[in-house]
Short mmCIF file of C-alpha atoms in Angstrom, two decimals:
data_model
loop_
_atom_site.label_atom_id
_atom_site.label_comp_id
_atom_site.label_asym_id
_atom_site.label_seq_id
_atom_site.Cartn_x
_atom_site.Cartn_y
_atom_site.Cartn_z
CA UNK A 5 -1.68 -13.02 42.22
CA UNK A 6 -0.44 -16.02 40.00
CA UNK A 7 -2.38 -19.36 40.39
CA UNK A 8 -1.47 -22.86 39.24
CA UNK A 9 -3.60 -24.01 36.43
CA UNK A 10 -4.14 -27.56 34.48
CA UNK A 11 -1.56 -27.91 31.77
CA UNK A 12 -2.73 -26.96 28.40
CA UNK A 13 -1.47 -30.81 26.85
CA UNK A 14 1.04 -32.81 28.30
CA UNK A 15 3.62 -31.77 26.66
CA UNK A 16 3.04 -27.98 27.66
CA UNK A 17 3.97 -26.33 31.25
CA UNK A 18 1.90 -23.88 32.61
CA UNK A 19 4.65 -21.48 33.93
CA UNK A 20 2.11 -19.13 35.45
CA UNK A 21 -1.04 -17.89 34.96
CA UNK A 22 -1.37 -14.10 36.45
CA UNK A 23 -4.63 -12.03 37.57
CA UNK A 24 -4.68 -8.92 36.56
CA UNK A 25 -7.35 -7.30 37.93
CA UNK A 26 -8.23 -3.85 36.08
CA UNK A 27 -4.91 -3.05 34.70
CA UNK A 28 -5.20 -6.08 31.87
CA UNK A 29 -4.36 -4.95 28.96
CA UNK A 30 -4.66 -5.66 24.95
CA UNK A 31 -1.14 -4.53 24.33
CA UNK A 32 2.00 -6.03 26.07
CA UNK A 33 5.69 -5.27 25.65
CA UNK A 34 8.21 -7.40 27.00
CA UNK A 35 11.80 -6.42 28.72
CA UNK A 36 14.26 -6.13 31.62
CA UNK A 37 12.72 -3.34 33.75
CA UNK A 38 13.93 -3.82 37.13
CA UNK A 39 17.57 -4.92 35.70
CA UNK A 40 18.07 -8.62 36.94
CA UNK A 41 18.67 -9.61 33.60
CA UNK A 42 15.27 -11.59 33.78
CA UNK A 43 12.79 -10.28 31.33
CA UNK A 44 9.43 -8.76 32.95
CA UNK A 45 6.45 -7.66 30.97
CA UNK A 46 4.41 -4.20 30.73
CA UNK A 47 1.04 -3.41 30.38
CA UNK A 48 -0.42 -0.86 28.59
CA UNK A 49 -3.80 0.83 28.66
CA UNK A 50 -5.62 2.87 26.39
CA UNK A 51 -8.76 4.46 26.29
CA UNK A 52 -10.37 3.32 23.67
CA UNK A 53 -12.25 5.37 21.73
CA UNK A 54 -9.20 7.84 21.32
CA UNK A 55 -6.31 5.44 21.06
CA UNK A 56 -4.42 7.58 24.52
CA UNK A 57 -2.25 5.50 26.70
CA UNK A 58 -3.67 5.81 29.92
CA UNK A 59 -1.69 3.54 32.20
CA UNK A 60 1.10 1.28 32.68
CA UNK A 61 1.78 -1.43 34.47
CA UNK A 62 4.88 -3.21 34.53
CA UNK A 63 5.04 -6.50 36.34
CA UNK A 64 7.25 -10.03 36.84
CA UNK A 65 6.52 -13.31 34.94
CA UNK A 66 5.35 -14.54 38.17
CA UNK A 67 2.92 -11.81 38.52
CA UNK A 68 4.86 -9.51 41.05
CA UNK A 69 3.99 -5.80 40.54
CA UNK A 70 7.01 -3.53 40.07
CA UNK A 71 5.51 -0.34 38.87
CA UNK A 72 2.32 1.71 38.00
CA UNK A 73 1.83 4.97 36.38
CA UNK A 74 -1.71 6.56 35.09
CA UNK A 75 -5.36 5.15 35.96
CA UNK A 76 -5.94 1.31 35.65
CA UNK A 77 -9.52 0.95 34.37
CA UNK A 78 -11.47 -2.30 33.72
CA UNK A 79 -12.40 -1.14 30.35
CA UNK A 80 -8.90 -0.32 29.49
CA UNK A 81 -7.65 -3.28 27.85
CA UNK A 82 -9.35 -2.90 24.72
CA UNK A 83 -7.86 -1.24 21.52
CA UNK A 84 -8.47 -0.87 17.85
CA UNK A 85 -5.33 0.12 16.81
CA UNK A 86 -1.40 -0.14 17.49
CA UNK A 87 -0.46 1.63 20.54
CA UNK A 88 2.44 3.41 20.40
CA UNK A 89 4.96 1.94 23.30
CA UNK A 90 8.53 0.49 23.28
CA UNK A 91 10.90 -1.02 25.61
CA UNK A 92 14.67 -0.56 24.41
CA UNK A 93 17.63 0.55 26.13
CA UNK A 94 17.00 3.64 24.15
CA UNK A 95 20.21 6.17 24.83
CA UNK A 96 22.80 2.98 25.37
CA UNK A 97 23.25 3.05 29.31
CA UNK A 98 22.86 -0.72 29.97
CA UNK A 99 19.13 -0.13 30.84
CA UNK A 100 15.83 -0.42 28.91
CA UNK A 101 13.78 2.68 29.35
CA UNK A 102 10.11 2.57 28.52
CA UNK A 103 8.92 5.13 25.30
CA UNK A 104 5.47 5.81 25.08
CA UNK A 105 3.90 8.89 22.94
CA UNK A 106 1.86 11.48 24.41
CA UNK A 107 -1.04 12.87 22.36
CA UNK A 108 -1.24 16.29 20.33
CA UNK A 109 -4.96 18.01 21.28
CA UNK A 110 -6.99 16.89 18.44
CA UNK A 111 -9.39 19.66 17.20
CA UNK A 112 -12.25 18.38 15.30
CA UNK A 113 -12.27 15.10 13.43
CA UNK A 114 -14.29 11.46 13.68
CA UNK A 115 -16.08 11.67 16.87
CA UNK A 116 -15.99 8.37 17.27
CA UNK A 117 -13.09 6.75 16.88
CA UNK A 118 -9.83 9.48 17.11
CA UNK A 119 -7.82 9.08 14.14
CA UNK A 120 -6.96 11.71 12.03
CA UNK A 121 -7.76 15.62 12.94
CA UNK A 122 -9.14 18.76 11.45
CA UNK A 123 -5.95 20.99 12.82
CA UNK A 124 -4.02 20.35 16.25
CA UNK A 125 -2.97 22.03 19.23
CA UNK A 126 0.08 21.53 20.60
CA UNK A 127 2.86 18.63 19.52
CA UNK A 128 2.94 14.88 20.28
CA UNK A 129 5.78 14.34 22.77
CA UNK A 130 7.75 11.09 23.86
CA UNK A 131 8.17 10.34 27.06
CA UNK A 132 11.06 8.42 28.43
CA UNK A 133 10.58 6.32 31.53
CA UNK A 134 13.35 4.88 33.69
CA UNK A 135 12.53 0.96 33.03
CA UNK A 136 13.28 0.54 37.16
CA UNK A 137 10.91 2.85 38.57
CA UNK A 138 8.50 4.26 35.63
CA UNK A 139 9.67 7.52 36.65
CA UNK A 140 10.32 9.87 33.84
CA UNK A 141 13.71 10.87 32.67
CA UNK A 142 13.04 12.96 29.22
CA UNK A 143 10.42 13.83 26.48
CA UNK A 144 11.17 15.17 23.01
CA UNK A 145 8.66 17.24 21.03
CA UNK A 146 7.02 14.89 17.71
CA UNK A 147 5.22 16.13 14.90
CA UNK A 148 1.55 16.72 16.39
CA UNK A 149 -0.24 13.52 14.23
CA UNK A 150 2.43 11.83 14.87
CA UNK A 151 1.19 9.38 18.08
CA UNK A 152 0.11 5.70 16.24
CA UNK A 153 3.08 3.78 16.18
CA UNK A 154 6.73 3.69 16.05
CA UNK A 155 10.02 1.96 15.84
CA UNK A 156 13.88 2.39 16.32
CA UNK A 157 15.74 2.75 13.02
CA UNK A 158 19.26 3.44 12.14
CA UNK A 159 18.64 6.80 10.07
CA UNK A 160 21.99 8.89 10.76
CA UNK A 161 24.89 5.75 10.40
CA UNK A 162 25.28 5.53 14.13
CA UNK A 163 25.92 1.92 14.28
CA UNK A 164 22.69 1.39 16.62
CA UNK A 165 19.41 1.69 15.76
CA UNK A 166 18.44 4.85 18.19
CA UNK A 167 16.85 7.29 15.80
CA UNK A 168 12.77 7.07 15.04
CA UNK A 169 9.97 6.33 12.54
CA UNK A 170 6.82 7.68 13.89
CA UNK A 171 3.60 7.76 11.88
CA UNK A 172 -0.16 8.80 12.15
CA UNK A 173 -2.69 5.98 11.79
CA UNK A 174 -2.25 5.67 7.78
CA UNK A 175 -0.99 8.84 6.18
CA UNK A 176 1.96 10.32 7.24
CA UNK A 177 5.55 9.36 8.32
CA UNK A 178 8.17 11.12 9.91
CA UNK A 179 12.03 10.49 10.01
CA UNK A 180 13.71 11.71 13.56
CA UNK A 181 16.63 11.51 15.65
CA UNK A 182 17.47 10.40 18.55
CA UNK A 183 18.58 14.00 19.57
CA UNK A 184 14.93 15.02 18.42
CA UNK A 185 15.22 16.60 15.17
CA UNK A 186 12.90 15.78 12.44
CA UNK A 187 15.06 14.55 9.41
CA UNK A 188 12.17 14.22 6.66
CA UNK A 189 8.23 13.99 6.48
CA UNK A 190 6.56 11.45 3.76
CA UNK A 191 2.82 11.49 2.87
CA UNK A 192 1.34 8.76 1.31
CA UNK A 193 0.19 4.74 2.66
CA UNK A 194 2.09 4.37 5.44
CA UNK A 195 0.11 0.80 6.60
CA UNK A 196 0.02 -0.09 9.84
CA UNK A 197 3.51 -0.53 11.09
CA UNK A 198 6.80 -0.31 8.76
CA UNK A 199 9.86 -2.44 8.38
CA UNK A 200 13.22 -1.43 8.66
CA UNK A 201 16.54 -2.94 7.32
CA UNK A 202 20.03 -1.55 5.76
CA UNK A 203 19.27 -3.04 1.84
CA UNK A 204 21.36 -0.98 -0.05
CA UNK A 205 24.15 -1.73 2.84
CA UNK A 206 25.37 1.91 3.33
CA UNK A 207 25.27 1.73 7.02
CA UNK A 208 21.84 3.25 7.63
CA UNK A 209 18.12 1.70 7.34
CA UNK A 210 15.35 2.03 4.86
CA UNK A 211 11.89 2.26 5.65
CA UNK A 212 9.27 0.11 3.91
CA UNK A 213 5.68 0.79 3.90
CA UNK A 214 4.49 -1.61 1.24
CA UNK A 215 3.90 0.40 -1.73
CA UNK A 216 6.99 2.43 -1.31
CA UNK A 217 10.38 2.24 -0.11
CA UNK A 218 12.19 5.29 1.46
CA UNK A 219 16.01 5.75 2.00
CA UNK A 220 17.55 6.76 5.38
CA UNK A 221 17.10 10.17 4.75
CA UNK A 222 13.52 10.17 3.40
CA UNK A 223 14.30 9.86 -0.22
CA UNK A 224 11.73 7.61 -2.55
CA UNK A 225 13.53 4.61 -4.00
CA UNK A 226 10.66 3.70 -5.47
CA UNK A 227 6.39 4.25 -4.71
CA UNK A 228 3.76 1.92 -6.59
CA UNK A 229 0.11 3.21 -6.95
CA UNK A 230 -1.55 2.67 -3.90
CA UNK A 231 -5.10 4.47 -4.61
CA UNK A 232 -6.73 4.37 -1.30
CA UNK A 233 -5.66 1.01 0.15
CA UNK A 234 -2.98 0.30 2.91
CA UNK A 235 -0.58 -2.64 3.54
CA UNK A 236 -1.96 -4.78 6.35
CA UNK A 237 1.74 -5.86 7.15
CA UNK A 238 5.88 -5.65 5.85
CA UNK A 239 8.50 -7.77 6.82
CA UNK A 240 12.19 -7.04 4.84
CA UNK A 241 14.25 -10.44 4.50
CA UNK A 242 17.56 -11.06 3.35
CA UNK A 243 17.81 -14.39 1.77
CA UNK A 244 20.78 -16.56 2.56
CA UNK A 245 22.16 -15.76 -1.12
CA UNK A 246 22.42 -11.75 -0.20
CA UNK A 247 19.20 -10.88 -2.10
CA UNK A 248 16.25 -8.84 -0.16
CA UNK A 249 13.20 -9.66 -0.15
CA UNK A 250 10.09 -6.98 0.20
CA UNK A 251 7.05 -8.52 1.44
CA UNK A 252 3.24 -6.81 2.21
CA UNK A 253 -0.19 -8.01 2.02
CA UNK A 254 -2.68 -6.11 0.93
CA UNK A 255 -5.34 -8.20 -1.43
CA UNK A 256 -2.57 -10.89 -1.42
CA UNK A 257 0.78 -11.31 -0.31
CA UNK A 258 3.32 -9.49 -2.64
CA UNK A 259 7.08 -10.05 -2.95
CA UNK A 260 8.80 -7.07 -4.38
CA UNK A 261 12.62 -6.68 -5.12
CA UNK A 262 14.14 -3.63 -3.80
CA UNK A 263 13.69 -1.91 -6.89
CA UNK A 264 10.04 -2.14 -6.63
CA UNK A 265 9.63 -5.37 -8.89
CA UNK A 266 7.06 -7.53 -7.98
CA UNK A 267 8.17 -11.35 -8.29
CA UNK A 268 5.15 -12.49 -7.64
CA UNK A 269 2.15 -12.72 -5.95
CA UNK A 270 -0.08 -15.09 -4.33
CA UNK A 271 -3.83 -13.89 -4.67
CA UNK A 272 -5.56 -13.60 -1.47
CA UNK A 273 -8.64 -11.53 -0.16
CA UNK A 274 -6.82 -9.98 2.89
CA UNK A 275 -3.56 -10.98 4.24
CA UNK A 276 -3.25 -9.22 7.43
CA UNK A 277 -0.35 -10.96 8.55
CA UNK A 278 3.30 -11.85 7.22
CA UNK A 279 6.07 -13.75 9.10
CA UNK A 280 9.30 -15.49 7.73
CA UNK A 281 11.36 -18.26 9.09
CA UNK A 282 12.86 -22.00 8.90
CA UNK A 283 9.64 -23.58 9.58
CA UNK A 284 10.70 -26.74 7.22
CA UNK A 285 14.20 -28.11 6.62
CA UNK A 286 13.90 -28.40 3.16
CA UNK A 287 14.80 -25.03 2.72
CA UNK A 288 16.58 -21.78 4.86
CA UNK A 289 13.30 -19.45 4.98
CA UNK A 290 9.66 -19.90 3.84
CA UNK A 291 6.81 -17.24 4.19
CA UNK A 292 3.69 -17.93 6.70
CA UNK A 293 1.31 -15.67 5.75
CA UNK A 294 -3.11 -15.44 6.92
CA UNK A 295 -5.77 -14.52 4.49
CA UNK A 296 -8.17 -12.98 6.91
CA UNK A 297 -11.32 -14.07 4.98
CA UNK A 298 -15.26 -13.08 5.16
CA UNK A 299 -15.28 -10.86 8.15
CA UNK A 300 -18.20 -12.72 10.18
CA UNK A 301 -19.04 -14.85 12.80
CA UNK A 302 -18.68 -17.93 10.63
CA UNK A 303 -15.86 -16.45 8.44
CA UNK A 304 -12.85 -18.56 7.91
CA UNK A 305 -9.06 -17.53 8.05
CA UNK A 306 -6.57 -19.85 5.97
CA UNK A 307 -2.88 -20.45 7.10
CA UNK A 308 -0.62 -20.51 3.88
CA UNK A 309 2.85 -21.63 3.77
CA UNK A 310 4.88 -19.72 0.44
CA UNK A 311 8.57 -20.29 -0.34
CA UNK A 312 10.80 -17.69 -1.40
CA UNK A 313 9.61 -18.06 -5.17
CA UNK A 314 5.78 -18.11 -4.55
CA UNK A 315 5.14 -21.56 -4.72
CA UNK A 316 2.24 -22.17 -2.05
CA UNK A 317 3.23 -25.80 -0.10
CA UNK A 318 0.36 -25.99 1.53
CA UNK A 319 -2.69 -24.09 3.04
CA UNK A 320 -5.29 -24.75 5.55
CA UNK A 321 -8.03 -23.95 6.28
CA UNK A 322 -8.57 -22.54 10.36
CA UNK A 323 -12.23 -22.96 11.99
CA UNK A 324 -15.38 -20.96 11.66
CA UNK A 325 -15.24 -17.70 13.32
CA UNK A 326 -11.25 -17.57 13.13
CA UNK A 327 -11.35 -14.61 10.29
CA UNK A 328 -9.65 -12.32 13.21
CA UNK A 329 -6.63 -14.83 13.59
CA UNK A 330 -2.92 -13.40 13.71
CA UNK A 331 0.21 -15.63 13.68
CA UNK A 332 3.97 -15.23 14.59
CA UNK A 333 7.08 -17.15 14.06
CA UNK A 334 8.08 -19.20 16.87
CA UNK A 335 10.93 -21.06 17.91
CA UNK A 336 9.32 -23.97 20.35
CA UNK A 337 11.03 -26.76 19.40
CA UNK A 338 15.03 -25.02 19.87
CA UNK A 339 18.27 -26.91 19.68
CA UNK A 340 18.25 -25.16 15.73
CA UNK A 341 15.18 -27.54 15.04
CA UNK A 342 12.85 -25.20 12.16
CA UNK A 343 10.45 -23.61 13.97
CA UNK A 344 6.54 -23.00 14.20
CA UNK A 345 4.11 -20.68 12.97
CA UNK A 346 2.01 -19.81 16.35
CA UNK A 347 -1.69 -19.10 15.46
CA UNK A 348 -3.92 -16.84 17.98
CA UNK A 349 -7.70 -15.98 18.20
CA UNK A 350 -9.43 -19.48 17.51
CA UNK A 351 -13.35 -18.36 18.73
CA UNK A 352 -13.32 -21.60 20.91
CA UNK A 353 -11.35 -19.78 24.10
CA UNK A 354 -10.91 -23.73 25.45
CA UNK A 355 -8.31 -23.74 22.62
CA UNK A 356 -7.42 -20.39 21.82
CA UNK A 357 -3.85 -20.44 20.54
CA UNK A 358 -2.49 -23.45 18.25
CA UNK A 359 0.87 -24.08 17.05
CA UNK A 360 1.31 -25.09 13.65
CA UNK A 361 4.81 -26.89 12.47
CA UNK A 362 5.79 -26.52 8.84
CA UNK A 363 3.90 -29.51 7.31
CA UNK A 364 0.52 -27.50 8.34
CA UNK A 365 0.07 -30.51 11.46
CA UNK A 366 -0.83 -28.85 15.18
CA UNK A 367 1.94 -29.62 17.61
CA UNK A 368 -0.22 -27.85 20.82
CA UNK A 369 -2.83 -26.19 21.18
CA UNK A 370 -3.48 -23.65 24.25
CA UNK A 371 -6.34 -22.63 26.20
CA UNK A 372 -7.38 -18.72 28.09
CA UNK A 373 -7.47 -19.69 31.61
CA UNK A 374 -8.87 -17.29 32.61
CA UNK A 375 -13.09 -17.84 32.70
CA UNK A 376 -14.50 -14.35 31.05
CA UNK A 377 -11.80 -12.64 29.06
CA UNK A 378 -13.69 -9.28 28.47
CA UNK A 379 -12.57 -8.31 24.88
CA UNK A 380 -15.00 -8.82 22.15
CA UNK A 381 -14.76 -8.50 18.46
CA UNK A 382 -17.89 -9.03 16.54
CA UNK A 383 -19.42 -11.00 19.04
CA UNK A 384 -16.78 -13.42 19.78
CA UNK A 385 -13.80 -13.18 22.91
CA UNK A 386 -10.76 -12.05 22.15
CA UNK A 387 -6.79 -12.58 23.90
CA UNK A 388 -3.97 -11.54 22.09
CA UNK A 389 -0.41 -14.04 22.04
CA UNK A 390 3.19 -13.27 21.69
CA UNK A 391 6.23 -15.09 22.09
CA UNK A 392 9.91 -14.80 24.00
CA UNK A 393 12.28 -16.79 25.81
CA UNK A 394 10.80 -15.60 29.40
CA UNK A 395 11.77 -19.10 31.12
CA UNK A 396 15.66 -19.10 30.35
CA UNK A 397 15.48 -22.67 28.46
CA UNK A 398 16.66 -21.51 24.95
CA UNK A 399 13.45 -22.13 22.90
CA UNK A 400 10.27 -19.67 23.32
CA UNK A 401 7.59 -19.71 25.42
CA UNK A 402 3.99 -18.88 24.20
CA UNK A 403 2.70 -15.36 26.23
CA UNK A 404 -1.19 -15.15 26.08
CA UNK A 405 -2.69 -12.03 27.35
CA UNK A 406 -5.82 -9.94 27.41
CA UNK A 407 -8.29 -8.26 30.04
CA UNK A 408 -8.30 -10.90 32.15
CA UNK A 409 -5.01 -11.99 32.67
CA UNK A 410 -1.54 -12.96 31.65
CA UNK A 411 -0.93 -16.81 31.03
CA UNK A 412 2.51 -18.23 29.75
CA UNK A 413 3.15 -21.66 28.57
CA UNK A 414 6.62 -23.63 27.94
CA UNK A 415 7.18 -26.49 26.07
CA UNK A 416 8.35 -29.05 28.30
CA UNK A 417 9.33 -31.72 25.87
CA UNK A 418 13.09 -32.48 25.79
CA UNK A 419 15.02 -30.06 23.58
CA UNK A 420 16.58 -32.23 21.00
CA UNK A 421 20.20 -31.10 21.36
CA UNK A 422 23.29 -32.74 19.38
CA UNK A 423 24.43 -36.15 20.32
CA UNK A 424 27.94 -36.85 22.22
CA UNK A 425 30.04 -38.63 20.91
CA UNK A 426 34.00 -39.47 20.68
CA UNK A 427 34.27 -38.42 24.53
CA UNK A 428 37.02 -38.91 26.59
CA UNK A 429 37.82 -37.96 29.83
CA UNK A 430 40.63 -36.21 29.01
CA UNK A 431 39.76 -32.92 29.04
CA UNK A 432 41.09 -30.72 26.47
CA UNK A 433 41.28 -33.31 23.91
#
């Protein structure tokens, strides 16, 4: 199942590159499963007109199949939309479980893309999966729209992030514990996925959507006018002086003090995608943010780089056809080096991914190995790219995936780590 392939560049190792017949997938979560401490990937399928997880598939980083549940299809890979799947040692026994929701019965609505209904039958319900065998070990009732995405929050001062957020694709959000009870219900823009963090420092986590903040228990700290658009992303940082930092992007990328303040803004036509980090030493944290540009074949997506008070350092201009591009942080370099901004969905498929370091220069760029990945947006093949310490060498390795296949990539120059020096061999001194 996993082949050797050409390295990318010299300086990057092909760990493996893995077939995956008809259970590739769009969507990947990574985790122990089998609990050897190693971390192991899952795939999930969806059908896509409907947004229903259909199968999944949870294999090795060398390819070795540990579990299946549902009906692998070669046409499941592809997905408009979050899917709504975790892996998280969910109730605290030492072992991840695997959380997926289970559709409501949708009763009237778009007929061709499932996203909001005229009425429902039934509720959503969350299944739990033992992460060892896929076998299921509990389900909980949700609110019946209630099946786009979600994440683990601390709502109820647990000390552990085990209760829920769960939202329909763009209008409604629900608060719930982890024993199952619904705390609150918010309508309004909910974007696509929220961000979480304690910022009034009370022991529990607020929920940011963009144009509105909530408190643990559902209360408004503050909601902007949001007419009929939707933040394309959040991210919630705490800058090294104690001060939070709200950020969305939604016809620009907006910073916004807790209050509901915006600092400032820097104008943009679609910025569908946030990330902060230490991506230059001259300073703790700067803001990597894409402007999605002209949505066509020969549209162009620009990489900016923003520091915490709006100045743009720099901003660059990506290839024709990369309007669809999505970045990350990443930490390839280790050894507390700043990191890079990883860039994914370049229309040339020879170079797919590229990693960017702060200055706006490509350190590596990384290819599909596979020959025909299957997804297509307007035209054009699509992977999807993600990024974890899989290889156990303390810096991140690239993860590209799609309907073809699984490739992962290290980088196998020398981590720079701390020179010796004063040694003796005394030990203890």
């Amino acid at each position: 199942m996993t082949s050797k392939q050409p390295n990318a560049t010299k300086t990057v190792h092909t760990v493996a590159v893995i077939g995956t017949q008809d259970f590739g997938s769009g969507t990947l979560r990574i985790g122990d499963l089998d609990g050897d401490g190693a971390p192991d990937l899952l795939l999930v399928q969806s059908v896509y007109e409907t947004r229903e997880i259909s199968c999944l598939t949870a294999i090795t980083i060398h390819g070795e199949r540990l579990w299946q549940t549902g009906a692998p299809s070669a046409q499941g890979h592809r997905n408009f939309s979050d899917l709504a799947v975790q892996v998280y040692d969910w109730d605290n026994d030492g072992a991840n479980e695997v959380l997926y929701i289970r559709q409501a019965k949708y009763i009237g609505g778009n007929p061709n893309y499932r996203e909001r209904a005229d009425r429902y039958e039934g509720d959503a319900t969350l299944v739990v999966l033992d992460g060892r065998t896929g076998q299921e070990k509990r389900r909980m009732a949700l609110p019946a729209p209630a099946d786009d995405s979600f994440l683990f929050a601390d709502l109820t001062g647990r000390g552990r992030r085990q209760d829920l957020v769960v939202k329909d694709r763009y209008w409604n959000l629900w608060g719930v514990s982890f024993e199952g009870q619904v705390l609150w219900h918010w309508q309004g823009s909910t974007g696509h996925f929220p961000a979480v963090g304690d910022v009034d420092h009370d022991g529990r986590d607020e929920v940011f959507v963009g144009f509105a903040l909530l408190d643990h228990d559902g209360k408004v700290l503050f909601a902007n006018p949001a007419g009929d658009a939707h933040s394309d992303a959040n991210w919630i940082h705490r800058l090294p002086d104690g001060a939070w930092r709200l950020l969305f992007g939604n016809g620009g990328l907006h910073c916004l003090t807790p209050d509901g303040k915006e600092l400032w803004k820097v104008p943009m036509s679609e910025t569908q995608h946030i990330v902060a980090g230490r991506f230059r030493a001259d300073s703790p944290v700067q803001f990597a943010a894409i402007n999605r540009g002209e949505r066509t074949l020969a549209g162009v997506g620009t990489l900016y780089l923003v520091n915490p008070d709006g100045k743009t350092l720099w901003k660059k201009d990506l290839p024709p056809g990369s309007w669809g591009v999505a970045c990350k942080e990443l930490d390839w370099s280790g050894a507390g080096q700043p990191g890079e901004i990883l860039v994914y969905g370049f229309p040339d498929a020879n170079e797919y991914a590229a990693i960017y370091n702060g200055n706006g220069e490509v350190v590596d760029t990384l290819p599909v190995p596979w020959k025909t990945p299957p997804i297509k947006l307007a035209g054009k093949e699509v992977a999807y790219a993600t990024r974890a310490d899989v290889w156990g060498d303390s810096r991140q390795e690239v993860i590209l995936f799609g309907g073809g296949g699984v490739a992962i990539y290290a980088n196998t120059r020398p981590l720079a780590l701390p020179t010796h020096y004063n040694e003796t061999i005394y030990s203890g001194m």
